Amino acid sequence: MLDILKYQRAGQPRASTGKGAIEIDQVAITFGQGAEAHRAVEATSLKILPGEFVCILGPSGCGKSTLLNAIAGYVAPSAGEVRVDGAKVEKPGPDRGMVFQQYSLLPWKTVYENVAFGPRMAGKSRTEAGSIANTFLGMVGLRKFGSRYPAELSGGMQQRVGIARALANYPSVLLMDEPFGALDAQTRLMMQESLLEIWQKFGTTVVFVTHDVDEAVFLADRVLIMSAAPGRVIEDLKIGLPRPRSTDMAAQPDYIRARQHCLEVIRAESRRAFAEQNA
Amino acid sequence: MQANTVLSGPAAAPDPDPAEMHDAGPPPAPVPRRRRILPKGWAGQAGLMALSLLAGLAIWQMGSSQGWNLYVNFANIPSPGQVGTSMLHNLGASEFYVHLGVSIQRVLVSFALAVIVGVPVGLLMARSRVFRAMAMPYIEILRPIPAVAWIPLAILMWPTEESSIVFITFLGAVFPIVLNTLHGARQTPEVLVRAALSLGASRLDVFRHVILPAALPSVSAGLAVGMGVAWFSLLAGEIISGQYGIGYFTWDAYSMVRTPDIVLGMLAIGLLGTASTAAVNALTAPLLKWQKRTR
């Protein structure tokens, strides 16, 4: 905890809403029943601070998305509960913005209408929702594309719209499920940098799911590594790199050390899982 | 092997030797280019259509004027000229328009009711397992019953002839609308529902902004089919009960042995069916413009 304060001092002062504290309290998630039952997440407890950028890192199928879905309110935990700012999560809501891996914009609404959708649902007037939409589209550099339909945009542009759409509700938590996983390497780098910029402006809590070690280390204050199914957090690593971050930090010893450590944890875990399967 | 050959049928015109198709080695033979019969573009198409129609008319004229009786008897069939005369006569009389107007009105009312009932039922069936389980047996039992079979019961059930005709027409239109809506709504990607919920949408908002638009391409196909079946059912209803309507006009012409009027009635029905389906497509097209821009 102390470490985080130190980074904040070290980097650029970070806006914080003071909201967006997440508590995961003994959460276990099981799908199916009886012999068919599949435990996706093992009893897990953790706390995420307001304004913190947390990456959940793990192999595919480890339950990291399931855990994220529990915070979003799409999946009800079989045991335990998730609380955001003290309130138990029962269902999805605009206080927790969600960015999906891909194709989640409403294809029959224009880019502008997609971003204005949240404010409209919150009861804002057409003009007010429109000006919010324009602000956020401007922030992700897509104001010119407002009248296009999502399918007319590239994958990277669609994801920027997705981020603008989620932020247009001023959520206290931004949940991101491998949002850059389907993008090419160059676009991904650019998107990571602009995400950090936006985050630094808003100070929302970010929970970012990825299977890419470099992505996690580059973005996060804290990397949570999950084991293979049933998922549980096997490592909680603070990343001490200063902010704002830039891609050239990949050469710094701190970065290399953190990356190395993540890889070692993952390797040890895969070996263990492999041995278990063979036993 | 057989299946492969069938699937690639039209493209690979001369069937390649099946034995050769086992070898992955040689590259596939280029698809032979077809010689162009038509002059390019719209004019050629229209010309050919006109030519084909003219040929049909000529055969019809010959058949009826010479009284061909080739098991199918042309002797009692009015010639195109007679039908044309009847058309001119009827188009000049107000009664013919009353028949047309009554039929159009019945179809509009019945179709509107079918849309109002069918689309919400289809959407609810798609999203609620309880509702689907409750509604499905009715649909599966009632759907295969043709409109004609409903006529006796409809006459007994409904207070007026008019309402029983509307009921029969409604039944014809509503099933394709329900089933297509259901099918379309069930294809809504779950991620879009989740996204909307996370943006603060209520259940009703999700229906309006996600499930209905996702279902629309399929709904509009259902509407077009429903419109066709509506005319079909209406005609059945009008022939058996009723005093007005184009179906009645056609059947009455048969009873009174006004054979040219029979053909005129049939042509009017065909035209109305085509026009109303085109109208449905034109009305739903603006709602689907996102799809066009997508492709």
Coordinates of C-alpha atoms in Angstrom, one line a residue, chain A residues 112 115-116 118-120 124-139 164-165 167-170:
Chain A
Y112 CA -21.6 9.1 -31.7
V115 CA -20.9 7.0 -26.9
A116 CA -24.0 9.1 -26.1
G118 CA -24.8 5.8 -21.5
P119 CA -25.5 9.4 -20.7
R120 CA -28.9 9.0 -22.4
K124 CA -29.4 13.2 -19.7
S125 CA -31.0 15.3 -22.4
R126 CA -30.2 14.7 -26.0
T127 CA -28.0 17.8 -26.2
E128 CA -26.2 17.2 -23.0
A129 CA -25.5 13.5 -23.9
G130 CA -24.4 14.7 -27.3
S131 CA -21.9 17.2 -25.9
I132 CA -20.5 14.5 -23.5
A133 CA -20.2 12.2 -26.5
N134 CA -18.3 14.8 -28.4
T135 CA -16.0 15.5 -25.5
F136 CA -15.1 11.8 -25.1
L137 CA -14.8 11.1 -28.8
G138 CA -12.4 14.1 -29.0
M139 CA -10.4 12.6 -26.1
A164 CA -14.9 6.6 -24.7
R165 CA -18.3 4.9 -24.4
L167 CA -15.9 6.6 -19.7
A168 CA -18.8 8.8 -20.8
N169 CA -20.7 7.5 -17.7
Y170 CA -17.8 8.8 -15.5

